[in-house]
């Protein structure tokens, strides 16, 4: 089945518009304004004969994208902080906050648009001459609201391709979507019950509930965001488009720097290629430890601020930046210590220890990410070890009612089942053995029973109170 | 300089930068070496620019995917 060449972009574009307008319809105007600006800016960059005017048109694009983000996302934050400073100095501050809602997915599609104009400026991508295809690149609905943040060189050529119906891709895409729904509805939403209860009023708790809620949040945010990414990648695959992978077992990372190559990979790549690299290769003292350190800190503070306009996200980014700069400064000492202790002889154990430490360092940053304020985050970190005992473990289930207890248990057991499933599918010999044992290769019946079983689990045990995806707010 | 000579000079830079020995091949990429992260990448680029007396545009450095691409980039800017 084939669509006419001229009509390829039109239905997808229409679907993308409808999808976006289902949230706040009038904000489509913001998107249209940015699309038109970047469309003409990129063509102007490509047509410019000299470097100065290329740079000028790039700046136009960057100013409009960052400016839109600044108005909708950051104005109130900076304005409120400025008002506080004026109040401290006992001065009158006349500027009121704006009462606009944040357009959904703004941080994602502005970054994707900037990737496009920067790549055209560098000569790594051609300016798209067809406004319809360019609009589709910016607002392709599977990834419009929460990524992955795509590059023009990877997405635009695929959007130009004719929409062939490929049953293999459709089947693989639907399975990927099913995995995403399972992660979101069965795991993330069920374990979020305890997280919401404890983080809703952390000062009512001490010790174990604070620790348990923080571990559960680590599970929730991974399953929520990677679940969304699975749905986005699967939906695009059904339509014959391959989007970038966004996760690669991040909690197994052996350093915080490695964590960022496995967690929200499309954002990390964006920050590395369009911010860290140009920043690090410019100015004086390029490549020195000191220059690398402050530039890393700057990038991670921006990474924190990208997530949201409040001090908690700045602390989240700052803490990651601090971990990485500390690891840069201590690299040689850690290597010498490791050699002296003979850790090379036990690489598996050494790797597991490193993953354990990195996971817990990341866990501390999740406290800032999830807390409503800095004071709440500091309260949790200060009181999470209070009164730990066997009794505390016994009393933990009493925090919630029987129904919620069952839901949380379903979430945790499903998490374990998913872990086993992914271990099997990622290990070729285990996968072959299980496929043979369950008869997956001989007939479609066991495969369908398995898939329908997963669907039933989602319907029966999925949380009745499905919340919005966490990353939708960014 | 030919490809082998560039690779040899590059190997000396890698020997200075990395704590663990790394044997360079054209196919070797950052994800195959645990120590090779974005931070060491910056130090490598700066050291290569000094050693080969070249200056790379940021956009092109970001496009290199393995040692082979990096060698090609060095050779391109040595000629120009």
XYZ file of C-alpha atoms in Angstrom:
554
model
C 0.000 0.000 0.000
C 1.501 3.360 -0.998
C 0.514 6.975 -0.583
C 1.082 9.417 -3.421
C 4.481 11.115 -3.069
C 3.013 14.608 -2.796
C 0.672 13.535 -0.024
C 3.269 11.911 2.283
C 3.704 14.831 4.664
C 0.095 16.021 4.670
C -1.694 13.367 6.786
C 1.182 13.209 9.296
C 1.243 16.994 9.511
C -2.536 17.096 10.007
C -2.318 14.431 12.716
C 0.505 16.361 14.415
C -1.551 19.596 14.428
C -4.588 17.790 15.830
C -2.447 16.089 18.500
C -0.833 19.369 19.582
C -4.082 21.331 19.585
C -5.731 18.713 21.810
C -3.823 20.308 24.737
C -4.059 24.142 24.431
C -5.254 24.925 20.858
C -4.059 28.542 20.697
C -0.435 27.554 21.393
C -0.266 26.128 17.876
C 0.393 29.776 16.943
C 3.654 29.726 18.957
C 4.705 26.596 17.112
C 3.766 28.043 13.706
C 5.697 31.244 14.483
C 8.855 29.275 15.389
C 8.510 26.948 12.404
C 8.287 29.866 9.966
C 11.187 31.709 11.639
C 13.507 28.677 11.580
C 12.448 27.672 8.069
C 13.471 31.042 6.614
C 16.510 31.430 8.913
C 17.983 28.119 7.705
C 17.460 28.986 4.033
C 19.042 32.402 4.641
C 22.040 30.722 6.353
C 22.522 28.389 3.415
C 22.165 31.186 0.849
C 24.558 33.557 2.643
C 27.890 34.071 0.956
C 29.906 35.207 3.975
C 30.416 33.894 7.486
C 29.174 37.063 9.160
C 25.726 36.935 7.641
C 25.487 33.162 8.223
C 26.149 33.838 11.893
C 23.617 36.699 11.894
C 20.813 34.452 10.618
C 21.774 31.693 13.041
C 21.542 34.214 15.875
C 18.057 35.216 14.692
C 16.944 31.586 14.995
C 18.607 31.087 18.397
C 17.224 34.345 19.802
C 13.654 33.502 18.745
C 13.821 29.947 20.124
C 15.577 30.808 23.383
C 13.444 33.970 23.658
C 10.215 31.949 23.404
C 11.526 29.574 26.067
C 12.555 32.541 28.219
C 9.111 34.164 28.039
C 6.976 31.073 28.584
C 9.195 28.995 30.842
C 11.681 31.182 32.691
C 10.194 34.674 32.968
C 8.139 33.989 36.110
C 11.053 32.246 37.833
C 13.508 35.099 37.296
C 10.824 37.703 37.931
C 9.787 36.108 41.254
C 13.414 35.881 42.382
C 14.029 39.489 41.419
C 10.879 40.505 43.335
C 12.248 38.654 46.406
C 15.545 40.551 46.153
C 13.656 43.871 45.919
C 11.557 42.847 48.940
C 14.699 42.098 50.947
C 16.007 45.552 50.080
C 12.607 46.998 51.042
C 12.081 48.354 47.519
C 8.914 48.378 45.429
C 8.924 45.927 42.495
C 6.236 46.731 39.933
C 6.523 43.809 37.435
C 3.830 41.152 37.883
C 4.220 37.502 36.875
C 2.677 36.281 33.615
C -0.325 33.984 33.879
C 0.429 31.971 30.719
C 0.559 28.198 30.719
C 3.716 26.542 29.430
C 3.080 25.269 25.866
C 3.426 21.507 25.944
C 6.758 20.125 24.717
C 8.254 23.618 24.282
C 11.703 22.622 25.608
C 11.785 19.648 23.250
C 10.707 21.222 19.960
C 12.739 24.432 20.451
C 15.865 22.283 21.009
C 15.018 20.216 17.935
C 14.588 23.390 15.862
C 17.888 24.804 17.127
C 19.630 21.507 16.254
C 18.369 22.068 12.707
C 19.569 25.652 12.226
C 22.923 24.931 13.951
C 23.498 21.888 11.717
C 22.676 23.965 8.630
C 25.110 26.627 9.893
C 27.878 24.027 10.396
C 27.149 22.570 6.959
C 26.140 19.213 8.462
C 22.568 19.429 7.086
C 20.874 20.985 4.058
C 18.150 23.587 4.591
C 14.736 22.010 3.972
C 13.037 23.861 1.126
C 9.598 22.330 1.619
C 7.756 24.080 4.434
C 5.429 21.091 4.913
C 8.304 18.675 5.577
C 10.091 21.149 7.813
C 6.910 21.700 9.858
C 6.579 17.927 10.160
C 10.203 17.679 11.365
C 9.481 20.139 14.193
C 6.062 18.780 15.166
C 6.199 15.061 14.320
C 3.649 13.978 16.884
C 5.142 10.756 18.311
C 8.067 12.767 19.680
C 6.669 16.319 19.775
C 5.856 16.600 23.469
C 8.642 14.660 25.184
C 11.290 13.749 22.616
C 13.546 12.074 21.665
C 15.111 15.320 20.432
C 15.967 14.427 16.837
C 18.646 15.682 14.437
C 17.678 16.921 10.974
C 20.086 14.494 9.278
C 18.395 11.552 10.971
C 14.693 12.486 10.839
C 14.141 14.650 7.728
C 15.267 12.054 5.128
C 12.938 9.494 6.722
C 9.986 11.896 6.568
C 10.608 12.359 2.834
C 10.421 8.634 2.181
C 7.239 7.136 0.762
C 4.990 5.570 3.368
C 5.255 1.878 2.536
C 3.202 -0.461 4.671
C 5.611 -2.923 6.243
C 3.908 -5.553 8.435
C 7.228 -6.433 10.150
C 7.799 -2.806 11.194
C 4.155 -2.394 12.240
C 4.322 -5.505 14.404
C 7.668 -4.480 15.975
C 6.344 -0.949 16.595
C 3.157 -2.165 18.260
C 5.168 -4.515 20.516
C 7.431 -1.611 21.482
C 4.354 0.492 22.306
C 2.989 -2.359 24.428
C 6.256 -2.441 26.376
C 5.981 1.309 26.916
C 2.391 1.099 28.177
C 3.405 -1.734 30.531
C 6.251 0.353 31.967
C 4.057 3.427 32.394
C 0.681 2.064 33.506
C 1.651 -1.082 35.397
C 4.998 -0.119 36.931
C 5.436 3.686 37.057
C 1.869 4.592 38.016
C 1.580 1.850 40.643
C 4.862 2.591 42.423
C 4.055 6.318 42.256
C 1.345 5.791 44.921
C 3.925 5.657 47.716
C 6.061 8.368 46.101
C 3.136 10.792 45.919
C 2.055 10.002 49.470
C 5.485 10.575 51.016
C 6.702 13.407 48.781
C 3.291 15.087 49.133
C 4.079 15.736 52.780
C 7.636 14.604 53.560
C 7.712 16.317 56.974
C 5.106 13.815 58.218
C 7.706 11.041 57.781
C 11.210 10.112 58.880
C 13.559 7.274 58.017
C 12.415 4.311 55.967
C 9.344 5.844 54.212
C 11.605 8.631 52.887
C 14.180 6.113 51.640
C 11.564 3.763 50.154
C 9.778 6.628 48.366
C 13.091 7.825 46.872
C 13.992 4.328 45.581
C 10.452 4.008 44.207
C 10.806 7.365 42.481
C 13.990 6.114 40.770
C 11.895 3.217 39.400
C 8.946 5.489 38.575
C 10.876 8.103 36.625
C 12.791 5.497 34.632
C 9.646 3.531 33.718
C 7.640 6.698 33.107
C 10.132 8.379 30.772
C 11.576 5.305 29.085
C 7.977 4.021 28.784
C 7.010 7.231 26.994
C 10.075 6.879 24.741
C 9.109 3.266 23.917
C 5.599 4.417 22.951
C 7.027 7.265 20.836
C 9.599 5.022 19.105
C 7.010 2.285 18.587
C 4.381 4.664 17.147
C 6.966 6.110 14.738
C 8.142 2.614 13.758
C 4.555 1.658 12.873
C 4.713 4.528 10.358
C 8.121 3.389 9.101
C 10.180 6.031 10.920
C 13.081 5.149 13.219
C 13.589 7.610 16.068
C 16.734 7.762 18.227
C 17.024 5.533 21.276
C 16.754 7.559 24.480
C 17.757 5.005 27.154
C 20.363 2.287 27.484
C 20.206 0.710 30.963
C 21.226 3.940 32.738
C 21.219 2.536 36.267
C 24.067 0.161 35.339
C 26.390 3.096 34.557
C 29.807 2.943 36.183
C 30.312 6.705 36.288
C 28.011 9.726 36.393
C 29.415 10.842 33.024
C 28.460 7.428 31.621
C 24.977 7.805 33.178
C 24.413 10.803 30.923
C 25.343 8.767 27.852
C 22.615 6.260 28.824
C 19.868 8.481 30.319
C 17.843 10.811 28.070
C 20.515 10.243 25.431
C 19.041 12.648 22.880
C 19.248 15.571 25.328
C 22.798 14.598 26.419
C 23.933 14.465 22.794
C 22.337 17.857 22.128
C 24.064 19.434 25.117
C 27.397 17.823 24.200
C 27.403 18.732 20.503
C 25.701 22.139 20.528
C 26.780 23.530 23.887
C 29.686 21.712 25.563
C 31.794 21.194 22.445
C 31.584 24.794 21.107
C 32.032 26.178 24.632
C 35.032 23.943 25.373
C 36.754 24.567 22.051
C 36.527 28.328 22.359
C 38.218 30.869 24.609
C 41.501 30.662 26.438
C 42.898 27.654 28.358
C 41.069 25.200 26.087
C 41.245 21.610 27.276
C 42.759 22.368 30.691
C 41.295 20.684 33.742
C 40.116 23.982 35.178
C 38.448 25.112 31.929
C 36.819 21.690 31.422
C 35.487 21.827 34.984
C 33.765 25.185 34.875
C 32.395 24.545 31.409
C 31.005 21.199 32.604
C 29.380 22.924 35.581
C 27.845 25.554 33.276
C 26.438 22.904 30.930
C 24.917 20.892 33.785
C 23.368 23.978 35.376
C 21.740 24.689 32.006
C 20.718 21.008 31.819
C 19.026 21.404 35.223
C 17.315 24.608 34.153
C 16.156 22.908 30.946
C 14.105 20.535 33.099
C 12.247 23.332 34.826
C 12.400 26.872 36.111
C 13.012 26.367 39.808
C 15.890 25.999 42.244
C 15.334 22.259 42.641
C 16.167 21.570 39.013
C 19.163 23.896 39.197
C 20.343 21.896 42.244
C 19.682 18.654 40.299
C 21.861 19.810 37.395
C 24.455 21.416 39.670
C 24.846 18.202 41.668
C 25.435 16.160 38.510
C 27.960 18.781 37.363
C 29.659 18.625 40.777
C 29.905 14.796 40.610
C 31.475 14.917 37.168
C 33.955 17.715 37.914
C 34.956 15.920 41.125
C 35.554 12.733 39.128
C 37.720 14.709 36.678
C 39.896 16.075 39.475
C 40.223 12.740 41.301
C 40.711 10.536 38.241
C 44.432 9.837 38.747
C 44.122 9.331 42.511
C 41.243 6.873 42.029
C 43.235 4.985 39.398
C 46.295 4.727 41.684
C 44.139 3.616 44.628
C 42.378 1.024 42.463
C 45.727 -0.351 41.241
C 47.077 -0.564 44.787
C 43.993 -2.429 45.984
C 44.262 -4.819 43.039
C 40.755 -4.031 41.773
C 41.839 -4.953 38.233
C 41.845 -8.589 39.305
C 38.158 -8.476 40.207
C 36.662 -6.463 37.320
C 33.068 -7.774 37.764
C 32.972 -6.902 41.461
C 34.689 -3.562 40.847
C 32.168 -2.741 38.092
C 29.222 -3.735 40.318
C 30.574 -1.569 43.139
C 30.954 1.407 40.791
C 27.376 0.937 39.494
C 26.107 0.742 43.089
C 27.841 4.002 44.033
C 26.732 5.812 40.860
C 23.123 4.662 41.321
C 23.068 6.093 44.845
C 24.685 9.351 43.752
C 21.950 9.668 41.138
C 19.356 8.747 43.787
C 20.391 11.828 45.809
C 19.767 14.002 42.758
C 16.288 12.460 42.327
C 15.429 13.834 45.792
C 15.923 17.357 44.427
C 14.149 16.470 41.187
C 11.002 15.184 42.936
C 10.763 17.495 45.971
C 8.481 20.502 45.835
C 11.141 22.828 47.269
C 14.791 22.920 48.288
C 13.839 22.899 51.990
C 11.819 19.681 51.466
C 14.753 18.074 49.667
C 17.139 18.991 52.478
C 14.618 17.689 55.050
C 14.476 14.319 53.247
C 18.268 14.039 53.004
C 18.658 15.015 56.670
C 15.998 12.692 58.102
C 16.106 9.684 55.769
C 18.347 7.686 58.135
C 16.409 8.519 61.328
C 15.037 5.586 63.341
C 15.953 2.801 60.913
C 15.136 -0.572 62.468
C 13.409 -3.899 61.731
C 10.241 -2.377 63.211
C 10.365 0.392 60.627
C 10.214 -2.261 57.885
C 7.226 -3.887 59.630
C 5.351 -0.582 59.815
C 6.074 0.495 56.233
C 3.035 -1.294 54.681
C 0.763 0.457 57.202
C 1.401 3.783 55.474
C -1.102 2.944 52.755
C -4.459 1.154 52.580
C -4.899 -2.439 51.435
C -5.839 -1.507 47.846
C -2.802 0.772 47.467
C -0.582 -1.897 49.039
C -1.650 -4.380 46.362
C -1.075 -1.835 43.584
C 2.430 -1.048 44.835
C 3.201 -4.766 45.080
C 1.965 -5.268 41.509
C 4.220 -2.393 40.404
C 7.276 -3.870 42.113
C 6.663 -7.442 40.929
C 6.055 -6.169 37.392
C 9.339 -4.261 37.617
C 11.118 -7.516 38.558
C 9.334 -9.366 35.718
C 10.427 -6.671 33.248
C 14.016 -6.907 34.484
C 13.998 -10.696 33.925
C 12.340 -10.278 30.511
C 14.908 -7.712 29.338
C 17.811 -9.782 30.665
C 16.522 -12.745 28.648
C 15.898 -10.758 25.453
C 19.295 -9.025 25.717
C 21.182 -12.329 26.153
C 21.138 -14.250 22.829
C 21.621 -17.771 24.231
C 18.980 -17.242 26.957
C 16.584 -15.784 24.402
C 17.058 -18.780 22.088
C 16.550 -21.238 24.950
C 13.362 -19.550 26.234
C 11.941 -19.106 22.726
C 12.456 -22.826 22.069
C 11.019 -23.856 25.444
C 7.892 -21.720 25.002
C 7.492 -22.665 21.353
C 7.725 -19.051 20.111
C 9.600 -20.144 16.980
C 7.290 -22.994 16.007
C 3.921 -21.276 16.044
C 2.387 -17.841 16.393
C -0.063 -19.097 19.065
C 2.306 -18.937 22.101
C 3.543 -15.518 20.949
C -0.010 -14.190 20.729
C -0.921 -15.718 24.091
C 2.065 -13.885 25.582
C 1.155 -10.560 23.941
C -2.526 -10.798 24.893
C -1.398 -11.754 28.404
C 0.610 -8.518 28.634
C -2.407 -6.548 27.379
C -4.625 -8.149 30.024
C -2.043 -7.329 32.713
C -2.104 -3.690 31.549
C -5.918 -3.630 31.686
C -6.314 -5.481 34.989
C -3.319 -4.315 36.956
C -2.617 -0.985 35.342
C -3.127 1.889 37.730
C -6.693 3.164 37.606
C -5.316 6.627 38.258
C -2.982 7.064 35.300
C -1.082 10.296 35.723
C 0.462 12.462 33.044
C 3.966 11.565 31.882
C 6.479 13.362 34.134
C 8.439 14.774 31.192
C 5.301 16.327 29.625
C 5.761 19.304 31.973
C 9.106 20.177 30.348
C 51.734 12.713 6.000
C 49.979 9.530 5.062
C 47.279 7.750 7.060
C 49.708 5.407 8.858
C 51.955 8.293 9.931
C 49.012 10.291 11.246
C 47.783 7.233 13.157
C 51.253 6.720 14.657
C 51.488 10.332 15.848
C 47.924 10.084 17.154
C 48.880 6.948 19.111
C 51.560 8.936 20.972
C 48.958 11.537 21.979
C 46.578 8.817 23.177
C 49.420 7.213 25.198
C 49.945 10.526 27.011
C 46.244 11.170 27.654
C 44.816 7.817 28.712
C 45.667 6.092 31.983
C 45.010 2.636 30.483
C 46.799 1.666 27.218
C 44.657 2.120 24.095
C 45.644 0.522 20.780
C 44.405 2.730 17.964
C 42.663 1.321 14.907
C 40.574 3.159 12.336
C 37.389 1.496 13.618
C 37.981 2.327 17.296
C 35.319 4.646 18.729
C 34.724 6.344 22.090
C 32.072 3.871 23.230
C 34.630 1.036 23.064
C 36.983 2.696 25.566
C 35.641 3.226 29.089
C 37.930 6.178 29.773
C 37.085 8.014 26.536
C 34.392 10.490 27.526
C 33.437 14.008 26.368
C 36.033 15.559 28.695
C 38.992 13.583 27.425
C 37.645 14.216 23.892
C 38.153 17.963 24.380
C 41.707 17.475 25.692
C 42.407 15.142 22.754
C 41.168 17.655 20.170
C 43.269 20.441 21.699
C 46.372 18.188 21.878
C 45.878 17.044 18.262
C 45.464 20.634 17.063
C 48.754 21.560 18.781
C 50.649 18.487 17.631
C 49.554 18.665 13.974
C 49.395 22.458 13.881
C 45.817 22.518 12.615
C 42.533 24.068 13.798
C 39.273 22.158 13.377
C 35.866 23.790 12.931
C 33.582 22.772 15.831
C 30.879 21.477 13.483
C 33.214 18.997 11.821
C 34.796 17.713 15.045
C 31.327 16.850 16.338
C 30.688 14.688 13.262
C 33.652 12.335 13.784
C 32.443 8.889 14.871
C 35.699 6.918 15.157
C 39.493 7.195 14.945
C 39.347 6.736 11.148
C 37.095 9.821 10.782
C 39.456 11.743 13.061
C 42.488 10.757 10.952
C 40.665 11.872 7.779
C 39.854 15.202 9.426
C 43.506 15.741 10.411
C 44.669 14.930 6.881
C 42.048 17.268 5.379
C 43.153 20.242 7.487
C 46.867 19.485 7.128
C 46.495 19.815 3.365
C 44.548 23.064 3.475
